[in-house]
Each structure stands twice: as C-alpha cells, then as structure tokens.
Amino acid sequence: MNIVVLSRNPHLYSTKRLLEAAEARGHNAQIISHTHCYVVIEKGAPTIFHNNKSLLDIDAVIPRVGASVTYYGSAIIRQFEAQKIYTSLTAAALVRSRDKLRTLQLLSMENIALPKTVFARHPDDIDHVIKQVGGAPLIIKLIEGTQGLGVVLAETKKAAKSVIEAFYGMNANFLVQEFVKEAKGSDIRAFVVGDKVVGAMVRQGKEDEFRSNLHRGGTSKVIKLSDEEEEVAIKAAKALGLNIAGVDMLPSERGPLVIEVNSSPGLEGIEAATGKDIAGEIIHFIEKDIKRKK
Ligand code: ADP
Ligand code: MG
C-alpha cells in the first residue's frame, strides 16, 4: 500500500517509527506535512495539493496532528475523507478529542467513570461550582491545554476563587474538576489500537508535581491493567470514535476515572515502557481495517 504519515516533523520519534513500521511490513510510506498541503474545492472535484502537485494514489493516511494546528489538520483530513481515502483518524474524532469538555460529555453519556467536572461561565456561580466538586483542593483546567500546561491544582478555596476569576477575566474556557488525591501524581496511559489495549504504562510525576505528564518530567513503567481498566479504556476510545487512542485514567477508590483521550498518542514512552512494537500494531490494524471496509 501507499501510506502517508501526516506529520509536521519527520524527526519526531512517533513519525519515524510509523514510517519504519510501514516499510518493514512491505508498504511504500512517506511523511507529508499537513501544513504544507492545501485544498482545492470546486464542484465535484475536491483535491489536495502538496508542493503544488496533487496527491494521488494514496491508500491510507495516518494523521499525527499537533494541538497547535488542530483546525488546519482536521480540514486536510476531511478532504482525504471526501476523496474516499482511508484515514486512521477521522476529522470529527480529532476535533472531539481536542476538546476536554466534549470528551467528558461523550464519556459520561456512555456511562464511563470520570472525575466530577463543572463547566460554568457566570462569576456569581463560583461558590456553587467549588462546592459541586467537593471544595478545595480542586483542579482547574483549560479546555484545550496539552502536556500538562493549563492544568492548575488549587489547594485552597481562596486560591481556587482567584484563579477562576482570573480565567473568567481572560475569557478562557476551562473546567473545574474534583481533585483525585488517591492518584498521588500518577496516572495510567492505556494505548488502544482497534478494540484492544496493546500496551499500558503508569506514569508518575516527579517530586512535588501533581501532573504525571512525561513532558513535565514524569517517569513511566509498564503495568498490567485490571480487566476493568482495560474495558474502560476500550470503551472510552470507542465513545470518541477513535481507532488509535491514548486513554488517560486516574486510579481512584471508585475505580479508574478517565480524564483524557488522546488522538495522536506518542509512541516513545509506551514503546520504551513496554518494549513492544506499537507502531507495527498500528500498521497491522490499518491493513485489517482497510480490508474490512472494502
Ligand atoms: P493535559 O492534556 O495537559 O495532559 P490532563 O487533563 O491529562 O491534561 O492533566 C494533566 C495531568 O494532571 C494528568 O496526567 C494527571 O496527572 C493530573 N490531573 C489531571 N486532572 C486531575 C484530577 N482531576 N485529579 C488529580 N490529578 C489530575
Ligand atoms: Mg494528559
């Protein structure tokens, strides 16, 4: 097959691994930057151009779209969809997963456990909002933040109030969320491909850090998920319409609570922790999925 990895940076570990894994399985693979693509739309003939040449003869696209270009990336993916080219990530699922509120709304509709979360906008509601999530300490998070940036732990009610007021003043969209203290700065990343978990790791934030993101200095190690954790991860990916997903869960007294579902999950941490060829699993899944859809 002719496979395109849509990525802005050919030197990223995940991009390189997907290219390598596709070639190892006998495919022609190339990396194309979505921001170097443009779309021409006219009656009946939607086309994508790259370096002024139209992209033809592509069998599958694997999008790896960064958070800073979600809108542009989703437009390019939608265009591939319009041309009936297989994509491992649909534009709709990408956009859904980038919005933390929309993600939680979808999860809650599917009866998936999550930390209690409030979305509000009126300054008169602040006291009620804080009460709803069980008071301080609590978490305040920007709806489109990533890599742990934009997530605040407010330890006292006073701190919570002033941060919420500041965010209102900036017109920012944010969530107020129950702080899951049992997690103790750790979370579980389950890597879902198709309808199975192909690898899982527990990430632990560095000392004095409640955020476990590897980008914030967290460390990871492989874990064996419980049946419940595995089930929840698969269900969460499905709720968002994702074939390939990094599902983040916080361990709690009431079982795993899903906080986020990533649509371009990084491969470096999970391959290092598990020692598995996750990129190969992705290519294998795409081969099967294309056959199934034909
Ligand atoms: P990002 O998209 O920036 O990674 P997350 O919602 O995943 O945002 O939060 C980043 C990290 O902060 C999580 O991995 C977790 O360690 C911690 N965290 C997030 N929400 C909570 C919460 N409700 N309770 C405790 N820790 C949390
Ligand atoms: Mg996260």
mmCIF file of C-alpha atoms in Angstrom, residues 127-274:
data_model
loop_
_atom_site.group_PDB
_atom_site.id
_atom_site.type_symbol
_atom_site.label_atom_id
_atom_site.label_comp_id
_atom_site.label_asym_id
_atom_site.label_seq_id
_atom_site.Cartn_x
_atom_site.Cartn_y
_atom_site.Cartn_z
ATOM 1 C CA ASP A 127 -19.013 29.343 45.259
ATOM 2 C CA HIS A 128 -21.512 26.783 43.952
ATOM 3 C CA VAL A 129 -19.066 25.499 41.353
ATOM 4 C CA ILE A 130 -16.426 24.920 44.034
ATOM 5 C CA LYS A 131 -18.970 23.124 46.227
ATOM 6 C CA GLN A 132 -20.090 20.890 43.333
ATOM 7 C CA VAL A 133 -16.615 19.347 43.024
ATOM 8 C CA GLY A 134 -16.293 18.815 46.777
ATOM 9 C CA GLY A 135 -14.394 22.013 47.644
ATOM 10 C CA ALA A 136 -10.628 22.576 47.613
ATOM 11 C CA PRO A 137 -8.210 21.148 46.747
ATOM 12 C CA LEU A 138 -9.560 21.114 43.207
ATOM 13 C CA ILE A 139 -8.335 21.119 39.638
ATOM 14 C CA ILE A 140 -8.864 23.935 37.142
ATOM 15 C CA LYS A 141 -8.045 23.101 33.540
ATOM 16 C CA LEU A 142 -8.091 24.888 30.239
ATOM 17 C CA ILE A 143 -10.286 23.050 27.742
ATOM 18 C CA GLU A 144 -7.622 22.956 25.048
ATOM 19 C CA GLY A 145 -4.455 22.605 27.123
ATOM 20 C CA THR A 146 -1.944 19.800 26.489
ATOM 21 C CA GLN A 147 1.202 18.304 28.033
ATOM 22 C CA GLY A 148 0.096 19.347 31.496
ATOM 23 C CA LEU A 149 0.279 23.056 30.691
ATOM 24 C CA GLY A 150 -3.037 24.696 31.523
ATOM 25 C CA VAL A 151 -3.813 22.384 34.456
ATOM 26 C CA VAL A 152 -3.834 24.062 37.871
ATOM 27 C CA LEU A 153 -4.130 22.490 41.312
ATOM 28 C CA ALA A 154 -5.820 24.989 43.635
ATOM 29 C CA GLU A 155 -5.091 23.838 47.170
ATOM 30 C CA THR A 156 -7.405 26.241 48.976
ATOM 31 C CA LYS A 157 -10.793 27.776 48.264
ATOM 32 C CA LYS A 158 -9.163 31.213 48.174
ATOM 33 C CA ALA A 159 -6.674 30.097 45.518
ATOM 34 C CA ALA A 160 -9.447 28.413 43.520
ATOM 35 C CA LYS A 161 -11.585 31.550 43.560
ATOM 36 C CA SER A 162 -8.811 33.833 42.414
ATOM 37 C CA VAL A 163 -7.704 31.529 39.587
ATOM 38 C CA ILE A 164 -11.297 31.062 38.411
ATOM 39 C CA GLU A 165 -11.808 34.834 38.470
ATOM 40 C CA ALA A 166 -8.590 35.374 36.524
ATOM 41 C CA PHE A 167 -9.653 32.822 33.875
ATOM 42 C CA TYR A 168 -13.099 34.447 33.604
ATOM 43 C CA GLY A 169 -11.361 37.801 33.163
ATOM 44 C CA MET A 170 -9.324 36.365 30.290
ATOM 45 C CA ASN A 171 -12.464 34.911 28.708
ATOM 46 C CA ALA A 172 -10.831 31.478 28.816
ATOM 47 C CA ASN A 173 -12.862 28.282 28.576
ATOM 48 C CA PHE A 174 -11.942 25.982 31.453
ATOM 49 C CA LEU A 175 -13.199 23.135 33.586
ATOM 50 C CA VAL A 176 -13.354 22.895 37.348
ATOM 51 C CA GLN A 177 -12.758 19.331 38.413
ATOM 52 C CA GLU A 178 -12.686 17.171 41.502
ATOM 53 C CA PHE A 179 -9.078 16.542 42.589
ATOM 54 C CA VAL A 180 -8.424 12.811 42.647
ATOM 55 C CA LYS A 181 -5.955 12.634 45.514
ATOM 56 C CA GLU A 182 -5.650 8.838 45.512
ATOM 57 C CA ALA A 183 -3.807 9.155 42.192
ATOM 58 C CA LYS A 184 -0.839 10.701 44.096
ATOM 59 C CA GLY A 185 0.587 12.357 40.999
ATOM 60 C CA SER A 186 0.313 9.255 38.851
ATOM 61 C CA ASP A 187 -1.947 8.215 36.013
ATOM 62 C CA ILE A 188 -2.426 5.261 33.718
ATOM 63 C CA ARG A 189 -1.967 5.525 29.960
ATOM 64 C CA ALA A 190 -3.643 2.732 28.030
ATOM 65 C CA PHE A 191 -2.726 2.580 24.364
ATOM 66 C CA VAL A 192 -5.735 1.348 22.397
ATOM 67 C CA VAL A 193 -5.483 0.084 18.821
ATOM 68 C CA GLY A 194 -8.756 -1.142 17.312
ATOM 69 C CA ASP A 195 -10.632 -2.958 20.021
ATOM 70 C CA LYS A 196 -7.722 -3.921 22.217
ATOM 71 C CA VAL A 197 -5.191 -2.403 24.574
ATOM 72 C CA VAL A 198 -1.768 -3.023 23.007
ATOM 73 C CA GLY A 199 0.247 -1.551 25.862
ATOM 74 C CA ALA A 200 -0.157 0.263 29.138
ATOM 75 C CA MET A 201 2.052 2.206 31.480
ATOM 76 C CA VAL A 202 1.772 4.018 34.738
ATOM 77 C CA ARG A 203 3.250 7.499 34.756
ATOM 78 C CA GLN A 204 4.447 9.115 37.946
ATOM 79 C CA GLY A 205 5.018 12.860 38.221
ATOM 80 C CA LYS A 206 8.327 13.999 39.635
ATOM 81 C CA GLU A 207 8.526 15.025 43.275
ATOM 82 C CA ASP A 208 6.268 17.942 44.244
ATOM 83 C CA GLU A 209 4.326 17.605 40.993
ATOM 84 C CA PHE A 210 0.682 16.516 40.733
ATOM 85 C CA ARG A 211 0.901 16.198 36.941
ATOM 86 C CA SER A 212 2.262 12.918 35.636
ATOM 87 C CA ASN A 213 2.918 14.089 32.045
ATOM 88 C CA LEU A 214 6.256 12.864 30.672
ATOM 89 C CA HIS A 215 6.677 16.379 29.242
ATOM 90 C CA ARG A 216 6.577 17.661 32.830
ATOM 91 C CA GLY A 217 9.359 15.343 33.936
ATOM 92 C CA GLY A 218 7.220 12.321 34.814
ATOM 93 C CA THR A 219 8.606 8.797 34.530
ATOM 94 C CA SER A 220 6.844 5.715 33.230
ATOM 95 C CA LYS A 221 6.841 2.000 33.712
ATOM 96 C CA VAL A 222 4.889 -0.841 32.194
ATOM 97 C CA ILE A 223 1.828 -2.198 34.034
ATOM 98 C CA LYS A 224 -0.676 -4.950 33.590
ATOM 99 C CA LEU A 225 -4.157 -3.429 33.547
ATOM 100 C CA SER A 226 -7.040 -4.863 35.524
ATOM 101 C CA ASP A 227 -9.957 -6.170 33.459
ATOM 102 C CA GLU A 228 -11.943 -3.116 34.490
ATOM 103 C CA GLU A 229 -9.202 -0.697 33.398
ATOM 104 C CA GLU A 230 -8.884 -2.448 30.064
ATOM 105 C CA GLU A 231 -12.623 -2.382 29.490
ATOM 106 C CA VAL A 232 -12.899 1.299 30.389
ATOM 107 C CA ALA A 233 -10.027 2.242 28.040
ATOM 108 C CA ILE A 234 -11.558 0.417 25.066
ATOM 109 C CA LYS A 235 -14.983 1.872 25.781
ATOM 110 C CA ALA A 236 -13.543 5.411 26.059
ATOM 111 C CA ALA A 237 -11.751 5.160 22.705
ATOM 112 C CA LYS A 238 -14.957 3.894 21.124
ATOM 113 C CA ALA A 239 -17.028 6.694 22.702
ATOM 114 C CA LEU A 240 -14.851 9.207 20.859
ATOM 115 C CA GLY A 241 -14.763 7.273 17.600
ATOM 116 C CA LEU A 242 -11.010 6.672 17.816
ATOM 117 C CA ASN A 243 -9.229 3.595 16.408
ATOM 118 C CA ILE A 244 -5.910 4.624 17.862
ATOM 119 C CA ALA A 245 -6.034 6.327 21.224
ATOM 120 C CA GLY A 246 -4.078 7.048 24.357
ATOM 121 C CA VAL A 247 -6.605 6.835 27.173
ATOM 122 C CA ASP A 248 -5.544 8.519 30.411
ATOM 123 C CA MET A 249 -7.107 7.306 33.642
ATOM 124 C CA LEU A 250 -6.643 8.177 37.290
ATOM 125 C CA PRO A 251 -6.761 5.300 39.750
ATOM 126 C CA SER A 252 -9.310 6.050 42.489
ATOM 127 C CA GLU A 253 -11.343 4.385 45.217
ATOM 128 C CA ARG A 254 -14.249 4.155 42.767
ATOM 129 C CA GLY A 255 -12.162 2.513 40.054
ATOM 130 C CA PRO A 256 -10.432 4.100 37.051
ATOM 131 C CA LEU A 257 -11.588 7.638 36.185
ATOM 132 C CA VAL A 258 -10.936 8.754 32.609
ATOM 133 C CA ILE A 259 -9.550 12.285 32.286
ATOM 134 C CA GLU A 260 -8.491 12.469 28.696
ATOM 135 C CA VAL A 261 -8.399 10.579 25.402
ATOM 136 C CA ASN A 262 -5.515 11.466 23.093
ATOM 137 C CA SER A 263 -5.935 11.071 19.342
ATOM 138 C CA SER A 264 -2.230 11.349 18.412
ATOM 139 C CA PRO A 265 -0.704 9.486 21.358
ATOM 140 C CA GLY A 266 3.089 9.483 21.494
ATOM 141 C CA LEU A 267 4.888 6.202 20.806
ATOM 142 C CA GLU A 268 8.208 6.845 22.517
ATOM 143 C CA GLY A 269 7.080 6.483 26.139
ATOM 144 C CA ILE A 270 4.860 3.479 25.540
ATOM 145 C CA GLU A 271 7.322 1.576 23.325
ATOM 146 C CA ALA A 272 10.119 2.210 25.830
ATOM 147 C CA ALA A 273 7.993 1.139 28.808
ATOM 148 C CA THR A 274 6.512 -1.969 27.188
#
